[in-house]
């Protein structure tokens, strides 16, 4: 298993600003994942972040809007840039651990954009 | 592509009632199957998993059996408690190599005393 922490836990931001979300894992992992969960919806994968390489983005998500850093095997950041109210969501990071693509999730960052 | 279909919620049950949340999937090969739970205001937690046909995953009184013939992975609990109120997500992932996890839409369960 893995224990994951995220900062901040929640934030309220103004339109047009950017927010960087941090994800810290208690063990070294190869892959980290960033998801978005819009109100009342399921999870949508934004991107997969491997240490030492560019993140791989899913269809509908672009690096300019959601830049990701992965400086080492225990840490990653996701930035939500030039925010609009449509970006109001819960953002979750996860890691694969335990085999069979089993994922463990952080507690999430609840973002509200005014 | 891979997909997961869950019964729509919300589901409202009285305490000690029997719970079934239906989940069917479409995938190539033999995926691993998961149930995740999200309690109010929290992130997702893995509830149980099954990695091959006829496997039964179980945890905290919940069970689900990997049925390849019906491509299903229904979640069951014999007697629910108020503390089981949460959103439940069915999910799958291909077993060979890395493949992303595909989630269902989630089913909200409310248990009333």
PDB file of C-alpha atoms in Angstrom:
ATOM      1  CA  UNK A   1       0.000   0.000   0.000  1.00  0.00           C
ATOM      2  CA  UNK A   2       0.957   3.675  -0.045  1.00  0.00           C
ATOM      3  CA  UNK A   3       0.086   6.714   2.023  1.00  0.00           C
ATOM      4  CA  UNK A   4      -0.485   9.861   0.021  1.00  0.00           C
ATOM      5  CA  UNK A   5      -0.875  13.437   1.179  1.00  0.00           C
ATOM      6  CA  UNK A   6      -2.019  16.443  -0.813  1.00  0.00           C
ATOM      7  CA  UNK A   7      -1.732  20.177  -0.271  1.00  0.00           C
ATOM      8  CA  UNK A   8      -3.808  22.249  -0.104  1.00  0.00           C
ATOM      9  CA  UNK A   9      -6.860  20.303   1.001  1.00  0.00           C
ATOM     10  CA  UNK A  10      -9.108  23.016  -0.373  1.00  0.00           C
ATOM     11  CA  UNK A  11      -8.881  26.472  -1.862  1.00  0.00           C
ATOM     12  CA  UNK A  12     -11.052  29.217  -3.240  1.00  0.00           C
ATOM     13  CA  UNK A  13      -9.473  31.068  -6.154  1.00  0.00           C
ATOM     14  CA  UNK A  14     -10.286  33.936  -8.432  1.00  0.00           C
ATOM     15  CA  UNK A  15     -10.865  33.534 -12.144  1.00  0.00           C
ATOM     16  CA  UNK A  16      -7.678  33.902 -14.205  1.00  0.00           C
ATOM     17  CA  UNK A  17      -5.282  32.853 -11.457  1.00  0.00           C
ATOM     18  CA  UNK A  18      -3.321  29.598 -11.108  1.00  0.00           C
ATOM     19  CA  UNK A  19      -3.086  27.059  -8.312  1.00  0.00           C
ATOM     20  CA  UNK A  20      -0.395  24.433  -7.749  1.00  0.00           C
ATOM     21  CA  UNK A  21      -1.385  21.240  -5.967  1.00  0.00           C
ATOM     22  CA  UNK A  22       1.253  19.108  -4.297  1.00  0.00           C
ATOM     23  CA  UNK A  23       1.198  15.325  -3.902  1.00  0.00           C
ATOM     24  CA  UNK A  24       3.597  13.482  -1.592  1.00  0.00           C
ATOM     25  CA  UNK A  25       3.912   9.697  -1.304  1.00  0.00           C
ATOM     26  CA  UNK A  26       5.504   7.802   1.582  1.00  0.00           C
ATOM     27  CA  UNK A  27       7.414   5.447  -0.736  1.00  0.00           C
ATOM     28  CA  UNK A  28       9.111   5.568  -4.113  1.00  0.00           C
ATOM     29  CA  UNK A  29       6.757   4.907  -7.003  1.00  0.00           C
ATOM     30  CA  UNK A  30       7.233   4.867 -10.744  1.00  0.00           C
ATOM     31  CA  UNK A  31       3.922   6.272 -11.845  1.00  0.00           C
ATOM     32  CA  UNK A  32       1.730   8.952 -10.343  1.00  0.00           C
ATOM     33  CA  UNK A  33      -1.674   9.906 -11.690  1.00  0.00           C
ATOM     34  CA  UNK A  34      -3.769  13.044 -11.573  1.00  0.00           C
ATOM     35  CA  UNK A  35      -7.566  12.865 -11.725  1.00  0.00           C
ATOM     36  CA  UNK A  36     -10.359  15.386 -11.762  1.00  0.00           C
ATOM     37  CA  UNK A  37     -13.712  14.721 -10.145  1.00  0.00           C
ATOM     38  CA  UNK A  38     -16.315  17.292 -11.057  1.00  0.00           C
ATOM     39  CA  UNK A  39     -19.263  17.724  -8.692  1.00  0.00           C
ATOM     40  CA  UNK A  40     -21.359  14.572  -8.582  1.00  0.00           C
ATOM     41  CA  UNK A  41     -19.304  12.921 -11.308  1.00  0.00           C
ATOM     42  CA  UNK A  42     -16.881  10.049 -11.618  1.00  0.00           C
ATOM     43  CA  UNK A  43     -13.135  10.367 -11.938  1.00  0.00           C
ATOM     44  CA  UNK A  44     -11.495  11.523 -15.137  1.00  0.00           C
ATOM     45  CA  UNK A  45      -7.790  10.896 -15.656  1.00  0.00           C
ATOM     46  CA  UNK A  46      -5.927  14.092 -16.513  1.00  0.00           C
ATOM     47  CA  UNK A  47      -2.418  12.728 -16.967  1.00  0.00           C
ATOM     48  CA  UNK A  48       0.153  10.167 -15.933  1.00  0.00           C
ATOM     49  CA  UNK A  49       3.442  11.427 -14.515  1.00  0.00           C
ATOM     50  CA  UNK A  50       6.639   9.398 -14.656  1.00  0.00           C
ATOM     51  CA  UNK A  51       9.775  10.605 -12.954  1.00  0.00           C
ATOM     52  CA  UNK A  52      12.275  11.985 -15.424  1.00  0.00           C
ATOM     53  CA  UNK A  53       9.969  12.266 -18.416  1.00  0.00           C
ATOM     54  CA  UNK A  54       7.167  14.426 -19.724  1.00  0.00           C
ATOM     55  CA  UNK A  55       3.718  13.687 -18.404  1.00  0.00           C
ATOM     56  CA  UNK A  56       1.294  11.875 -20.688  1.00  0.00           C
ATOM     57  CA  UNK A  57      -2.009  13.712 -21.040  1.00  0.00           C
ATOM     58  CA  UNK A  58      -5.408  12.200 -21.763  1.00  0.00           C
ATOM     59  CA  UNK A  59      -7.629  13.431 -24.547  1.00  0.00           C
ATOM     60  CA  UNK A  60      -9.127  16.790 -23.671  1.00  0.00           C
ATOM     61  CA  UNK A  61      -6.321  17.863 -21.332  1.00  0.00           C
ATOM     62  CA  UNK A  62      -3.280  19.901 -22.392  1.00  0.00           C
ATOM     63  CA  UNK A  63       0.005  20.771 -20.789  1.00  0.00           C
ATOM     64  CA  UNK A  64      -0.526  24.516 -21.030  1.00  0.00           C
ATOM     65  CA  UNK A  65      -3.630  24.261 -18.882  1.00  0.00           C
ATOM     66  CA  UNK A  66      -2.430  21.525 -16.499  1.00  0.00           C
ATOM     67  CA  UNK A  67       1.372  21.547 -16.279  1.00  0.00           C
ATOM     68  CA  UNK A  68       2.763  18.732 -14.172  1.00  0.00           C
ATOM     69  CA  UNK A  69       6.128  18.300 -12.514  1.00  0.00           C
ATOM     70  CA  UNK A  70       7.635  15.055 -11.257  1.00  0.00           C
ATOM     71  CA  UNK A  71      11.039  15.919  -9.790  1.00  0.00           C
ATOM     72  CA  UNK A  72      11.557  12.642  -7.897  1.00  0.00           C
ATOM     73  CA  UNK A  73       9.971   9.297  -7.105  1.00  0.00           C
ATOM     74  CA  UNK A  74       7.883  10.530  -4.160  1.00  0.00           C
ATOM     75  CA  UNK A  75       6.551  13.907  -5.263  1.00  0.00           C
ATOM     76  CA  UNK A  76       4.517  15.550  -8.003  1.00  0.00           C
ATOM     77  CA  UNK A  77       2.692  18.807  -8.608  1.00  0.00           C
ATOM     78  CA  UNK A  78      -0.273  19.691 -10.788  1.00  0.00           C
ATOM     79  CA  UNK A  79      -0.931  23.315 -11.695  1.00  0.00           C
ATOM     80  CA  UNK A  80      -4.361  24.461 -12.793  1.00  0.00           C
ATOM     81  CA  UNK A  81      -3.658  27.524 -14.935  1.00  0.00           C
ATOM     82  CA  UNK A  82      -5.770  30.499 -15.905  1.00  0.00           C
ATOM     83  CA  UNK A  83      -8.677  29.121 -13.923  1.00  0.00           C
ATOM     84  CA  UNK A  84     -12.339  29.533 -14.732  1.00  0.00           C
ATOM     85  CA  UNK A  85     -15.417  28.441 -12.742  1.00  0.00           C
ATOM     86  CA  UNK A  86     -15.539  25.283 -14.887  1.00  0.00           C
ATOM     87  CA  UNK A  87     -12.318  24.167 -13.210  1.00  0.00           C
ATOM     88  CA  UNK A  88     -14.107  23.885  -9.866  1.00  0.00           C
ATOM     89  CA  UNK A  89     -13.564  20.225  -8.985  1.00  0.00           C
ATOM     90  CA  UNK A  90     -11.835  17.854  -6.665  1.00  0.00           C
ATOM     91  CA  UNK A  91      -8.329  17.040  -7.901  1.00  0.00           C
ATOM     92  CA  UNK A  92      -6.898  13.725  -6.769  1.00  0.00           C
ATOM     93  CA  UNK A  93      -3.492  12.187  -7.151  1.00  0.00           C
ATOM     94  CA  UNK A  94      -2.928   8.474  -7.008  1.00  0.00           C
ATOM     95  CA  UNK A  95      -0.134   5.938  -7.299  1.00  0.00           C
ATOM     96  CA  UNK A  96       0.006   2.369  -8.403  1.00  0.00           C
ATOM     97  CA  UNK A  97       1.078  -0.053  -5.685  1.00  0.00           C
ATOM     98  CA  UNK A  98       0.364  -3.647  -4.764  1.00  0.00           C
ATOM     99  CA  UNK A  99       0.240  -5.039  -8.290  1.00  0.00           C
ATOM    100  CA  UNK A 100      -2.561  -5.508 -10.831  1.00  0.00           C
ATOM    101  CA  UNK A 101      -2.713  -1.734 -11.390  1.00  0.00           C
ATOM    102  CA  UNK A 102      -4.272  -1.269  -7.964  1.00  0.00           C
ATOM    103  CA  UNK A 103      -4.245   2.454  -7.198  1.00  0.00           C
ATOM    104  CA  UNK A 104      -4.101   4.336  -3.927  1.00  0.00           C
ATOM    105  CA  UNK A 105      -5.508   7.826  -3.715  1.00  0.00           C
ATOM    106  CA  UNK A 106      -4.712  10.967  -1.863  1.00  0.00           C
ATOM    107  CA  UNK A 107      -7.466  12.790   0.074  1.00  0.00           C
ATOM    108  CA  UNK A 108      -8.013  15.244  -2.780  1.00  0.00           C
ATOM    109  CA  UNK A 109      -7.906  19.008  -3.213  1.00  0.00           C
ATOM    110  CA  UNK A 110     -11.278  20.694  -3.378  1.00  0.00           C
ATOM    111  CA  UNK A 111     -10.986  23.713  -5.676  1.00  0.00           C
ATOM    112  CA  UNK A 112     -13.617  26.411  -6.060  1.00  0.00           C
ATOM    113  CA  UNK A 113     -13.112  29.093  -8.706  1.00  0.00           C
ATOM    114  CA  UNK A 114     -15.147  32.276  -8.400  1.00  0.00           C
TER     115      UNK A 114
ATOM    116  CA  UNK B   1     -12.350   0.709 -25.419  1.00  0.00           C
ATOM    117  CA  UNK B   2     -12.782  -0.427 -21.849  1.00  0.00           C
ATOM    118  CA  UNK B   3     -15.884   0.691 -19.993  1.00  0.00           C
ATOM    119  CA  UNK B   4     -17.702   0.131 -16.711  1.00  0.00           C
ATOM    120  CA  UNK B   5     -21.452   0.462 -16.184  1.00  0.00           C
ATOM    121  CA  UNK B   6     -22.936   0.811 -12.703  1.00  0.00           C
ATOM    122  CA  UNK B   7     -26.487   0.974 -11.524  1.00  0.00           C
ATOM    123  CA  UNK B   8     -27.599   4.510 -11.007  1.00  0.00           C
ATOM    124  CA  UNK B   9     -28.203   5.891  -7.581  1.00  0.00           C
ATOM    125  CA  UNK B  10     -28.883   7.145  -5.161  1.00  0.00           C
ATOM    126  CA  UNK B  11     -29.706   3.970  -3.318  1.00  0.00           C
ATOM    127  CA  UNK B  12     -31.469   4.422   0.021  1.00  0.00           C
ATOM    128  CA  UNK B  13     -31.663   1.502   2.442  1.00  0.00           C
ATOM    129  CA  UNK B  14     -32.644   0.998   6.022  1.00  0.00           C
ATOM    130  CA  UNK B  15     -30.003  -0.166   8.454  1.00  0.00           C
ATOM    131  CA  UNK B  16     -29.444  -3.960   8.343  1.00  0.00           C
ATOM    132  CA  UNK B  17     -30.915  -4.263   4.846  1.00  0.00           C
ATOM    133  CA  UNK B  18     -29.221  -6.279   2.096  1.00  0.00           C
ATOM    134  CA  UNK B  19     -27.219  -4.320  -0.446  1.00  0.00           C
ATOM    135  CA  UNK B  20     -26.515  -5.057  -4.087  1.00  0.00           C
ATOM    136  CA  UNK B  21     -24.872  -2.580  -6.433  1.00  0.00           C
ATOM    137  CA  UNK B  22     -24.672  -3.886  -9.972  1.00  0.00           C
ATOM    138  CA  UNK B  23     -21.566  -3.459 -12.102  1.00  0.00           C
ATOM    139  CA  UNK B  24     -20.874  -4.788 -15.591  1.00  0.00           C
ATOM    140  CA  UNK B  25     -17.842  -4.182 -17.723  1.00  0.00           C
ATOM    141  CA  UNK B  26     -16.520  -4.289 -21.249  1.00  0.00           C
ATOM    142  CA  UNK B  27     -12.840  -5.009 -21.740  1.00  0.00           C
ATOM    143  CA  UNK B  28     -10.432  -6.965 -23.884  1.00  0.00           C
ATOM    144  CA  UNK B  29      -8.624  -9.810 -22.207  1.00  0.00           C
ATOM    145  CA  UNK B  30      -8.928 -10.450 -18.505  1.00  0.00           C
ATOM    146  CA  UNK B  31      -8.927  -7.226 -16.535  1.00  0.00           C
ATOM    147  CA  UNK B  32      -8.508  -6.785 -12.818  1.00  0.00           C
ATOM    148  CA  UNK B  33     -11.678  -5.516 -11.151  1.00  0.00           C
ATOM    149  CA  UNK B  34     -12.016  -3.176  -8.186  1.00  0.00           C
ATOM    150  CA  UNK B  35     -14.545  -1.532  -5.936  1.00  0.00           C
ATOM    151  CA  UNK B  36     -13.543   1.813  -4.459  1.00  0.00           C
ATOM    152  CA  UNK B  37     -15.451   3.727  -1.791  1.00  0.00           C
ATOM    153  CA  UNK B  38     -15.528   7.470  -1.217  1.00  0.00           C
ATOM    154  CA  UNK B  39     -16.833   8.631   2.140  1.00  0.00           C
ATOM    155  CA  UNK B  40     -18.176  12.196   2.365  1.00  0.00           C
ATOM    156  CA  UNK B  41     -15.401  14.749   2.068  1.00  0.00           C
ATOM    157  CA  UNK B  42     -12.679  12.152   1.552  1.00  0.00           C
ATOM    158  CA  UNK B  43     -10.631  10.625  -1.262  1.00  0.00           C
ATOM    159  CA  UNK B  44     -11.137   7.164  -2.708  1.00  0.00           C
ATOM    160  CA  UNK B  45     -10.233   4.034  -0.799  1.00  0.00           C
ATOM    161  CA  UNK B  46      -9.823   0.602  -2.314  1.00  0.00           C
ATOM    162  CA  UNK B  47     -12.580  -1.568  -0.855  1.00  0.00           C
ATOM    163  CA  UNK B  48     -11.873  -4.876  -2.562  1.00  0.00           C
ATOM    164  CA  UNK B  49     -10.460  -6.392  -5.715  1.00  0.00           C
ATOM    165  CA  UNK B  50     -10.468  -9.552  -7.842  1.00  0.00           C
ATOM    166  CA  UNK B  51      -7.850 -10.354 -10.422  1.00  0.00           C
ATOM    167  CA  UNK B  52      -9.170 -13.426 -12.241  1.00  0.00           C
ATOM    168  CA  UNK B  53     -12.399 -15.190 -13.085  1.00  0.00           C
ATOM    169  CA  UNK B  54     -14.357 -16.637 -10.143  1.00  0.00           C
ATOM    170  CA  UNK B  55     -12.213 -14.768  -7.610  1.00  0.00           C
ATOM    171  CA  UNK B  56     -14.188 -13.305  -4.730  1.00  0.00           C
ATOM    172  CA  UNK B  57     -12.956 -10.073  -3.226  1.00  0.00           C
ATOM    173  CA  UNK B  58     -14.101  -9.255   0.296  1.00  0.00           C
ATOM    174  CA  UNK B  59     -13.541  -6.579   2.918  1.00  0.00           C
ATOM    175  CA  UNK B  60     -15.548  -5.037   5.794  1.00  0.00           C
ATOM    176  CA  UNK B  61     -18.478  -7.378   5.112  1.00  0.00           C
ATOM    177  CA  UNK B  62     -18.632  -6.441   1.417  1.00  0.00           C
ATOM    178  CA  UNK B  63     -18.155  -9.061  -1.278  1.00  0.00           C
ATOM    179  CA  UNK B  64     -17.942  -9.146  -5.065  1.00  0.00           C
ATOM    180  CA  UNK B  65     -17.331 -12.090  -7.381  1.00  0.00           C
ATOM    181  CA  UNK B  66     -15.577 -11.787 -10.752  1.00  0.00           C
ATOM    182  CA  UNK B  67     -18.039 -13.341 -13.228  1.00  0.00           C
ATOM    183  CA  UNK B  68     -16.398 -13.641 -16.609  1.00  0.00           C
ATOM    184  CA  UNK B  69     -19.402 -15.302 -18.259  1.00  0.00           C
ATOM    185  CA  UNK B  70     -21.656 -12.350 -17.433  1.00  0.00           C
ATOM    186  CA  UNK B  71     -18.864  -9.708 -17.353  1.00  0.00           C
ATOM    187  CA  UNK B  72     -20.103  -8.606 -13.956  1.00  0.00           C
ATOM    188  CA  UNK B  73     -18.681  -7.675 -10.562  1.00  0.00           C
ATOM    189  CA  UNK B  74     -21.674  -6.889  -8.368  1.00  0.00           C
ATOM    190  CA  UNK B  75     -21.066  -5.537  -4.871  1.00  0.00           C
ATOM    191  CA  UNK B  76     -23.030  -7.101  -2.007  1.00  0.00           C
ATOM    192  CA  UNK B  77     -23.333  -6.742   1.744  1.00  0.00           C
ATOM    193  CA  UNK B  78     -25.662  -8.718   3.921  1.00  0.00           C
ATOM    194  CA  UNK B  79     -26.444  -6.034   6.501  1.00  0.00           C
ATOM    195  CA  UNK B  80     -25.599  -2.396   5.874  1.00  0.00           C
ATOM    196  CA  UNK B  81     -24.856   0.160   8.563  1.00  0.00           C
ATOM    197  CA  UNK B  82     -25.274   3.914   8.635  1.00  0.00           C
ATOM    198  CA  UNK B  83     -21.487   4.176   8.445  1.00  0.00           C
ATOM    199  CA  UNK B  84     -21.581   2.514   4.993  1.00  0.00           C
ATOM    200  CA  UNK B  85     -23.169   5.639   3.526  1.00  0.00           C
ATOM    201  CA  UNK B  86     -20.779   6.671   0.767  1.00  0.00           C
ATOM    202  CA  UNK B  87     -20.278   6.655  -2.999  1.00  0.00           C
ATOM    203  CA  UNK B  88     -19.122   3.337  -4.459  1.00  0.00           C
ATOM    204  CA  UNK B  89     -17.139   3.129  -7.697  1.00  0.00           C
ATOM    205  CA  UNK B  90     -16.614   0.016  -9.772  1.00  0.00           C
ATOM    206  CA  UNK B  91     -13.393   0.042 -11.803  1.00  0.00           C
ATOM    207  CA  UNK B  92     -11.218  -2.108 -14.023  1.00  0.00           C
ATOM    208  CA  UNK B  93      -7.695  -2.242 -15.337  1.00  0.00           C
ATOM    209  CA  UNK B  94      -5.972  -4.520 -17.821  1.00  0.00           C
ATOM    210  CA  UNK B  95      -3.615  -6.888 -16.049  1.00  0.00           C
ATOM    211  CA  UNK B  96      -0.802  -6.988 -18.553  1.00  0.00           C
ATOM    212  CA  UNK B  97       1.598  -4.134 -18.182  1.00  0.00           C
ATOM    213  CA  UNK B  98       0.406  -0.706 -17.225  1.00  0.00           C
ATOM    214  CA  UNK B  99      -3.064   0.290 -18.268  1.00  0.00           C
ATOM    215  CA  UNK B 100      -5.054   3.126 -16.830  1.00  0.00           C
ATOM    216  CA  UNK B 101      -7.912   2.432 -14.464  1.00  0.00           C
ATOM    217  CA  UNK B 102     -11.380   2.969 -15.895  1.00  0.00           C
ATOM    218  CA  UNK B 103     -14.038   3.998 -13.373  1.00  0.00           C
ATOM    219  CA  UNK B 104     -17.789   3.672 -13.425  1.00  0.00           C
ATOM    220  CA  UNK B 105     -19.977   6.662 -12.688  1.00  0.00           C
ATOM    221  CA  UNK B 106     -20.374   5.826  -9.017  1.00  0.00           C
ATOM    222  CA  UNK B 107     -23.407   4.836  -6.952  1.00  0.00           C
ATOM    223  CA  UNK B 108     -24.354   6.860  -3.918  1.00  0.00           C
ATOM    224  CA  UNK B 109     -25.589   4.782  -0.986  1.00  0.00           C
ATOM    225  CA  UNK B 110     -27.509   6.303   1.885  1.00  0.00           C
ATOM    226  CA  UNK B 111     -28.326   4.129   4.875  1.00  0.00           C
ATOM    227  CA  UNK B 112     -30.955   5.445   7.240  1.00  0.00           C
ATOM    228  CA  UNK B 113     -31.379   4.315  10.866  1.00  0.00           C
TER     229      UNK B 113
END
